[in-house]
XYZ file of C-alpha atoms in Angstrom:
535
model
C 2.006 29.751 1.281
C 5.061 27.763 0.256
C 3.743 25.075 -2.142
C 6.482 22.479 -2.177
C 6.585 19.617 -4.695
C 5.446 17.289 -1.923
C 2.403 19.382 -1.044
C 1.485 19.865 -4.687
C 1.715 16.138 -5.316
C -0.652 15.040 -2.623
C -3.174 17.802 -3.214
C -3.248 16.941 -6.928
C -3.325 13.220 -6.342
C -6.396 13.329 -4.108
C -8.366 15.560 -6.462
C -10.717 12.899 -7.786
C -12.736 15.163 -10.024
C -10.286 16.405 -12.677
C -7.330 15.234 -14.702
C -3.872 16.408 -13.735
C -2.321 18.702 -16.344
C 0.797 17.758 -18.293
C 2.697 20.593 -16.646
C 1.577 19.371 -13.237
C 2.759 15.867 -14.042
C 6.151 17.297 -15.001
C 6.370 18.989 -11.624
C 5.220 15.850 -9.857
C 7.929 13.779 -11.551
C 10.948 16.071 -11.288
C 14.111 13.997 -11.528
C 16.872 14.173 -8.973
C 19.609 15.616 -11.135
C 22.934 14.930 -9.427
C 23.877 13.155 -6.223
C 27.569 12.687 -5.559
C 28.095 12.860 -9.328
C 25.563 10.121 -10.133
C 22.765 11.057 -12.556
C 19.406 9.347 -12.834
C 18.150 8.451 -16.278
C 14.955 9.876 -17.769
C 12.887 6.705 -17.520
C 10.002 8.270 -19.437
C 12.153 7.791 -22.574
C 12.257 4.006 -22.157
C 10.145 2.368 -24.859
C 6.817 1.437 -23.220
C 4.919 -1.826 -23.651
C 7.969 -3.789 -24.785
C 8.080 -6.401 -21.990
C 5.287 -8.858 -21.139
C 3.564 -8.512 -17.790
C 5.073 -10.947 -15.252
C 2.436 -13.084 -13.569
C 2.742 -13.700 -9.822
C 4.566 -16.869 -8.809
C 2.167 -19.117 -6.864
C 3.660 -20.599 -3.691
C 2.988 -24.186 -2.658
C 3.385 -25.483 0.911
C 6.239 -27.791 1.844
C 4.015 -30.116 3.828
C 2.324 -29.374 7.153
C 3.593 -28.474 10.601
C 2.351 -28.105 14.149
C 3.442 -25.140 16.248
C 2.531 -25.121 19.928
C 3.806 -21.538 20.197
C 1.204 -20.435 17.645
C -1.531 -22.909 18.640
C -1.412 -24.315 15.100
C -1.970 -27.997 14.299
C -1.102 -29.593 10.941
C -1.085 -26.222 9.211
C 0.282 -25.879 5.671
C 3.917 -24.821 6.017
C 5.736 -22.430 3.688
C 9.404 -21.496 3.803
C 10.278 -18.144 2.238
C 13.851 -17.074 1.647
C 14.445 -13.322 1.550
C 17.466 -12.953 -0.673
C 19.298 -10.837 -3.250
C 18.741 -11.307 -6.990
C 19.354 -9.453 -10.247
C 16.781 -9.038 -13.011
C 16.079 -6.868 -16.055
C 13.167 -4.564 -15.290
C 12.993 -3.337 -18.884
C 14.466 -4.609 -22.142
C 16.729 -1.551 -22.450
C 17.959 -1.451 -18.844
C 20.985 -3.352 -17.551
C 20.208 -5.983 -14.894
C 19.140 -4.408 -11.597
C 20.086 -5.552 -8.127
C 16.925 -6.382 -6.166
C 15.647 -8.217 -3.137
C 13.070 -10.961 -3.454
C 10.761 -13.188 -1.454
C 11.529 -16.708 -2.736
C 11.949 -15.463 -6.281
C 14.564 -15.576 -9.007
C 13.003 -12.662 -10.895
C 11.297 -9.360 -10.154
C 7.857 -10.989 -10.450
C 6.110 -10.987 -7.055
C 5.181 -14.212 -5.325
C 1.587 -15.087 -4.489
C -0.021 -16.891 -1.578
C -3.488 -18.175 -2.502
C -5.141 -19.458 0.686
C -8.549 -20.412 2.054
C -10.560 -18.479 4.610
C -10.345 -20.008 8.117
C -7.556 -22.371 7.056
C -4.453 -21.121 8.846
C -0.954 -21.338 7.422
C 2.567 -21.170 8.863
C 5.162 -19.111 6.977
C 8.835 -19.280 7.919
C 10.517 -16.028 6.821
C 14.273 -16.641 6.426
C 16.681 -13.699 6.144
C 19.240 -14.779 3.555
C 20.319 -11.232 2.678
C 23.922 -10.018 2.573
C 25.160 -7.712 5.319
C 25.114 -4.581 3.149
C 22.011 -2.947 1.728
C 21.763 -2.420 -2.041
C 20.634 1.191 -1.425
C 22.785 4.024 -0.178
C 21.349 4.283 3.334
C 22.301 7.418 5.225
C 22.416 7.173 9.006
C 21.376 10.828 9.322
C 18.017 10.250 7.670
C 16.081 11.632 10.632
C 14.526 8.327 11.716
C 13.408 8.924 15.295
C 14.630 5.580 16.544
C 17.775 4.289 18.201
C 18.995 2.008 15.425
C 22.727 2.275 15.887
C 24.606 -1.026 15.822
C 21.608 -2.821 14.267
C 21.917 -4.973 11.127
C 21.673 -2.869 7.976
C 19.650 -5.616 6.294
C 17.161 -6.341 9.078
C 13.645 -7.397 8.025
C 10.191 -7.952 9.530
C 7.385 -9.164 7.241
C 3.857 -7.808 7.681
C 0.850 -9.287 5.882
C -1.059 -6.082 5.342
C -4.719 -6.357 6.317
C -4.391 -9.751 8.002
C -6.135 -10.380 11.314
C -3.356 -12.168 13.173
C -1.991 -12.580 16.716
C 0.434 -9.770 17.509
C 3.356 -12.206 17.645
C 2.882 -12.799 13.896
C 1.930 -9.286 12.778
C 5.389 -8.166 11.675
C 5.679 -5.561 14.425
C 8.378 -3.022 13.457
C 10.548 -3.893 16.449
C 10.336 -7.627 15.714
C 13.065 -7.366 13.088
C 15.832 -9.917 12.625
C 19.090 -9.849 10.723
C 20.845 -12.085 8.174
C 21.092 -15.737 9.117
C 17.985 -15.541 11.326
C 14.395 -16.583 10.681
C 10.931 -16.065 12.135
C 7.980 -18.456 12.002
C 4.600 -16.658 11.796
C 1.072 -18.049 11.854
C -1.730 -16.575 9.735
C -5.172 -17.921 10.775
C -6.907 -16.372 7.710
C -10.049 -15.947 9.799
C -11.604 -13.332 7.542
C -13.679 -12.911 4.403
C -12.268 -13.418 0.939
C -10.056 -10.497 -0.002
C -6.805 -9.503 -1.679
C -4.164 -8.546 0.873
C -0.490 -7.975 0.240
C 2.667 -8.430 2.280
C 5.723 -6.250 2.653
C 8.609 -5.477 4.920
C 7.949 -3.522 8.110
C 11.327 -3.435 9.864
C 11.848 -0.371 12.023
C 13.638 2.382 10.104
C 14.158 0.126 7.082
C 10.738 -0.557 5.605
C 10.871 2.182 2.952
C 14.272 0.909 1.766
C 13.337 -2.772 1.880
C 10.046 -2.351 0.029
C 11.835 -0.160 -2.509
C 14.354 -2.975 -2.991
C 11.539 -5.400 -3.842
C 10.154 -6.909 -0.631
C 6.441 -7.109 -1.434
C 3.997 -9.699 -2.751
C 0.362 -10.813 -3.129
C -1.714 -12.618 -0.496
C -5.221 -13.646 -1.612
C -7.831 -15.233 0.667
C -10.690 -17.198 -0.948
C -14.037 -18.391 0.417
C -17.248 -20.077 -0.777
C -19.280 -16.852 -0.874
C -16.918 -15.436 -3.482
C -16.650 -18.732 -5.377
C -20.415 -18.848 -5.962
C -20.416 -15.442 -7.675
C -18.734 -16.816 -10.823
C -16.466 -13.783 -11.192
C -13.657 -13.908 -13.782
C -11.065 -16.375 -12.504
C -8.001 -18.348 -13.486
C -6.080 -16.573 -16.242
C -8.845 -13.965 -16.342
C -7.956 -12.770 -12.828
C -4.803 -10.621 -12.663
C -3.163 -9.595 -9.367
C -1.258 -6.342 -10.093
C 1.314 -4.543 -7.922
C 1.733 -0.900 -9.009
C 4.754 1.186 -7.988
C 7.281 3.727 -9.244
C 11.086 3.728 -9.303
C 14.124 5.707 -10.515
C 17.269 4.277 -12.106
C 20.916 5.188 -12.409
C 22.566 4.922 -15.867
C 23.882 1.548 -14.703
C 20.294 0.348 -14.290
C 20.397 0.293 -10.494
C 17.668 1.548 -8.177
C 18.085 5.131 -7.054
C 16.533 6.279 -3.770
C 16.991 9.913 -2.671
C 18.409 10.612 0.750
C 20.247 13.412 2.494
C 21.804 15.664 1.447
C 20.048 15.774 -1.955
C 16.566 15.824 -0.387
C 17.376 18.077 2.559
C 17.043 16.718 6.081
C 15.036 13.716 4.894
C 13.302 12.366 1.806
C 9.826 13.729 2.473
C 8.238 11.570 -0.212
C 9.565 9.455 -3.023
C 8.494 9.949 -6.665
C 9.976 7.944 -9.496
C 9.547 8.441 -13.220
C 9.393 4.725 -14.119
C 6.020 3.018 -13.570
C 6.233 -0.703 -12.804
C 3.579 -3.398 -12.715
C 4.508 -6.759 -11.157
C 8.181 -5.975 -11.601
C 8.389 -4.604 -15.173
C 8.425 -1.036 -16.464
C 5.164 -0.291 -18.376
C 4.588 -3.891 -19.535
C 1.939 -5.263 -21.901
C -0.479 -8.151 -21.476
C -2.403 -10.024 -24.162
C -6.070 -10.499 -23.296
C -9.269 -11.746 -24.886
C -12.309 -9.563 -25.662
C -14.157 -10.471 -22.460
C -14.344 -9.647 -18.746
C -11.197 -9.610 -16.585
C -10.824 -9.170 -12.850
C -7.929 -6.907 -11.839
C -6.775 -7.164 -8.194
C -4.818 -3.902 -7.953
C -2.463 -3.012 -5.086
C -0.805 0.389 -4.752
C 2.565 -0.735 -3.378
C 4.351 2.585 -4.039
C 6.227 4.411 -1.306
C 4.324 7.679 -1.748
C 2.529 7.905 -5.069
C -1.258 7.981 -5.426
C -2.544 6.247 -8.575
C -5.699 7.387 -10.404
C -6.796 4.314 -12.375
C -8.273 5.068 -15.811
C -8.218 3.524 -19.283
C -6.984 5.276 -22.415
C -10.221 4.578 -24.339
C -12.156 6.186 -21.444
C -14.178 3.028 -20.913
C -15.831 2.403 -17.595
C -15.191 -0.491 -15.240
C -16.888 -1.869 -12.139
C -15.339 -1.657 -8.684
C -16.390 -4.838 -6.873
C -14.129 -4.714 -3.812
C -11.719 -2.684 -1.735
C -9.103 -3.329 0.954
C -10.984 -5.936 2.955
C -13.123 -7.678 0.383
C -16.200 -7.437 -1.773
C -18.624 -4.527 -1.849
C -22.354 -5.062 -1.474
C -22.810 -4.284 -5.181
C -20.619 -3.284 -8.141
C -19.931 0.433 -8.568
C -19.400 1.686 -12.121
C -16.535 4.149 -12.523
C -14.214 5.600 -15.151
C -11.631 6.675 -12.554
C -10.699 5.587 -9.051
C -7.861 6.955 -6.893
C -5.917 4.582 -4.655
C -3.424 5.774 -2.056
C -0.296 3.869 -1.029
C -1.302 0.419 0.269
C -4.953 0.720 -0.754
C -6.376 -1.997 -2.966
C -9.133 -1.932 -5.523
C -10.810 -4.956 -7.079
C -12.259 -4.137 -10.496
C -13.934 -5.966 -13.368
C -13.179 -4.495 -16.796
C -14.876 -5.752 -19.940
C -12.719 -5.644 -23.083
C -15.498 -6.928 -25.364
C -16.028 -3.599 -27.144
C -12.254 -3.090 -27.560
C -11.764 -6.203 -29.703
C -8.585 -5.883 -31.783
C -7.401 -2.742 -29.980
C -4.469 -1.872 -27.759
C -5.568 0.162 -24.750
C -3.602 1.452 -21.802
C -4.302 1.363 -18.113
C -3.260 4.798 -16.929
C -2.815 6.879 -13.826
C -4.634 9.797 -15.416
C -2.159 10.658 -18.201
C 0.682 8.437 -16.989
C 0.818 5.049 -18.786
C 1.043 2.065 -16.442
C 0.595 -0.914 -18.774
C -0.989 -1.915 -22.074
C -3.701 -4.476 -22.764
C -3.570 -6.023 -26.254
C -7.057 -7.321 -27.006
C -7.264 -10.105 -29.552
C -9.725 -10.061 -32.443
C -10.981 -13.572 -31.773
C -14.565 -14.235 -30.802
C -14.637 -15.916 -27.415
C -17.239 -17.253 -25.032
C -17.328 -15.523 -21.649
C -19.091 -17.653 -19.043
C -18.129 -15.459 -16.069
C -20.594 -13.147 -14.326
C -20.810 -9.669 -12.850
C -23.640 -10.128 -10.325
C -25.849 -7.191 -9.336
C -25.227 -8.054 -5.682
C -21.955 -9.314 -4.253
C -21.612 -9.634 -0.477
C -23.675 -7.921 2.223
C -21.687 -5.160 3.910
C -24.077 -3.713 6.503
C -23.013 -0.386 7.946
C -21.847 -0.459 11.556
C -24.246 1.750 13.560
C -22.438 4.706 15.077
C -24.356 3.954 18.267
C -22.295 0.754 18.667
C -19.229 2.879 19.495
C -18.270 3.038 23.164
C -16.052 6.087 22.655
C -14.709 8.591 20.125
C -11.020 9.376 19.945
C -9.721 12.559 18.340
C -6.424 11.750 16.631
C -4.413 14.542 15.072
C -2.053 14.250 12.092
C 0.714 16.813 12.619
C 3.666 18.276 10.749
C 6.383 20.431 12.296
C 8.539 22.660 10.096
C 11.901 24.367 10.451
C 12.234 28.159 10.456
C 12.713 27.984 6.691
C 9.434 26.103 6.189
C 10.994 22.687 5.593
C 9.070 19.758 7.077
C 11.209 18.278 9.852
C 8.954 15.668 11.472
C 5.428 14.262 11.118
C 3.568 12.886 14.128
C 0.312 11.295 15.213
C -1.295 13.025 18.189
C 1.950 15.006 18.548
C 3.600 11.815 19.833
C 6.781 10.064 18.720
C 6.988 6.308 18.195
C 8.979 5.861 21.410
C 6.459 7.715 23.590
C 4.268 5.582 25.912
C 1.193 3.936 24.395
C -1.803 6.269 24.592
C -4.391 4.288 22.597
C -5.522 1.326 24.712
C -8.639 -0.355 23.355
C -10.782 -3.172 24.684
C -11.195 -6.353 22.659
C -14.660 -6.880 21.134
C -15.640 -3.231 21.428
C -16.196 -0.591 18.757
C -14.763 2.926 18.630
C -14.964 5.942 16.346
C -11.585 7.394 15.448
C -11.758 10.981 14.269
C -8.606 11.571 12.193
C -7.911 15.314 12.210
C -5.468 16.170 9.437
C -3.729 19.446 10.313
C -1.287 19.276 7.414
C -1.255 20.199 3.730
C -0.660 16.573 2.752
C -3.118 13.786 2.090
C -2.295 10.893 4.433
C -3.370 7.255 3.933
C -3.848 5.993 7.509
C -3.620 2.239 8.151
C -4.579 0.329 11.296
C -3.113 -3.136 11.812
C -5.298 -6.088 12.939
C -8.694 -4.536 12.213
C -11.027 -3.666 9.394
C -13.174 -0.549 9.595
C -15.738 1.533 7.740
C -15.446 5.156 6.663
C -18.187 7.299 8.236
C -17.665 10.730 6.701
C -15.309 13.621 6.028
C -15.516 17.298 6.961
C -13.265 20.224 6.091
C -11.382 22.351 8.632
C -10.846 26.099 8.730
C -7.205 26.052 7.634
C -6.351 29.626 8.522
C -8.095 29.395 11.895
C -5.753 26.557 12.788
C -2.665 28.289 11.384
C -3.453 31.597 13.104
C -4.944 30.440 16.399
C -4.168 26.710 16.696
C -7.921 26.041 16.855
C -9.715 23.125 15.216
C -12.845 24.563 13.615
C -14.899 22.264 11.337
C -16.491 23.967 8.347
C -19.230 22.845 6.016
C -21.307 19.663 6.146
C -20.022 16.170 6.713
C -19.762 14.353 3.384
C -20.357 10.630 2.994
C -17.688 8.406 1.439
C -17.912 7.542 -2.239
C -19.845 4.324 -2.977
C -16.625 2.404 -3.696
C -15.452 3.291 -0.138
C -18.539 1.831 1.541
C -17.048 -1.620 2.022
C -14.615 -2.787 4.687
C -11.313 -0.900 4.667
C -7.918 -0.987 6.379
C -6.495 2.179 4.784
C -8.340 5.500 4.611
C -7.406 8.624 2.677
C -7.365 11.685 4.942
C -7.444 14.844 2.782
C -5.546 17.992 3.850
C -7.141 20.128 6.569
C -10.044 17.811 7.136
C -11.616 15.452 9.658
C -12.063 11.850 8.485
C -14.121 9.640 10.775
C -13.898 5.851 10.772
C -15.755 3.316 12.902
C -13.557 0.437 14.085
C -14.678 -2.872 15.626
C -11.690 -4.176 17.599
C -11.977 -7.938 17.457
C -9.533 -10.711 16.869
C -6.672 -10.731 19.355
C -5.155 -8.896 22.274
C -1.643 -7.511 22.069
C 0.329 -4.584 20.685
C -0.265 -3.374 17.134
C 0.455 -0.183 15.202
C -1.354 2.528 13.254
C 0.499 4.770 10.857
C 0.587 6.792 7.683
C 1.330 4.487 4.763
C 3.411 7.027 2.909
C 6.560 5.165 3.880
C 8.713 8.262 4.251
C 6.160 9.747 6.682
C 5.992 6.499 8.630
C 9.781 6.601 9.042
C 9.788 10.172 10.284
C 7.783 9.537 12.787
C 4.153 9.115 11.724
C 3.626 5.735 13.378
C 2.295 4.856 16.820
C 1.689 1.644 18.775
C -1.732 0.825 20.178
C -2.700 -1.852 22.680
C -5.656 -4.249 22.611
C -6.586 -5.570 26.066
C -9.095 -8.202 27.222
């Protein structure tokens, strides 16, 4: 078997039981040596914990507006300019060209909204005509994108239950000088979502350039729990990047990555826009709202002093009860909501890690403080959806097709390309089981727009039976999800050669939405499909 760097990465990243070895990490973080004479720096040699953690920039509405098109009356109105900026991502790096939502720095912006109180957001494309990345037209995107603006955008609030007109559909892109008004009803439980670009063929470049931010929904159920709040609640975007000696972002593309960049791995770890920052905290409980906003990398959250923490929520809100852990793995676009207590680390500096990779440092003061926040034994009821509620089961395959030399050429869902006719047509207010059959050697984080779902179970496949005879043969028992996966989700990790079953209530709105792998390079090549919700 030809174990490529890509296959090794995802197999190692989803192994939740053991630490990754130092040698493995070296393999996982191989630098791209030379591309057209341009070298990337070794970002692991940048001094860590030298820059303070940027805090998200809270957005305030510019009044209210009524939109007949969106059936919105006197809704808070926000105007967001998508524009180019420069900022220092580390003390020892030159200023980097970036793209930003409404910002003047690399710190992400934050929408903090109330459940069932809709908002209007006007996304304005103020970008220049040329992308800051070296985009190659022969990057194997399976879409007719010739003569389209190089800096097209389409913003998607990930995990939001919204009408399809406001979902940030990949084909709803618009170029510089244009804008799009979207309505977000926020008709869902308290949760930490995030938003990012979703323009067809461009999303991996645009997110890489900086187009991502926090979107937090609050409600009274959460408020009454007295969880750590205010400055004791930290929204954190985690991602990785590579830099040229001039301090500019480096994204691999043909010909240095073959036919297409199969995944992206950088050797600089960023949190909220800074490389391995530090944050000063008190010896008390903190709530960390963590988003994996990386293109491809899985993060395994641990702490250097091996202390435990409590997972209190996942993609779509609070769990029924806290789950104590010392390690939790989050795939691209997954979120985890954790409470960590620094009381016993008074006066210490500890690191939040991805196994052995430092992400950021917490500097705990020696002062004695009063902590009036709580970690309740019960959080929010999350009753399991009975499998008997499902009106049908769909078998959905995750496929990879290789060249004669074994190089991955295209990745598909149900062996279909994006442009093929819609095959998944679901009825509003019904429930289905989707059986995600991963026939590849990669772990794939699968995301469905519009809906939230629950993970039922996972079961391994007979790998060699499929390779030899193209037959899908389940092996072994079905295993239940880990306790921290028992809440509502919108992204699910599908391990290699396995069947992952989810149960999905389709409620909210009719219209066309998408489901896709959230490894952005897979999504672009062509692991994304539309689905239709009908009345």
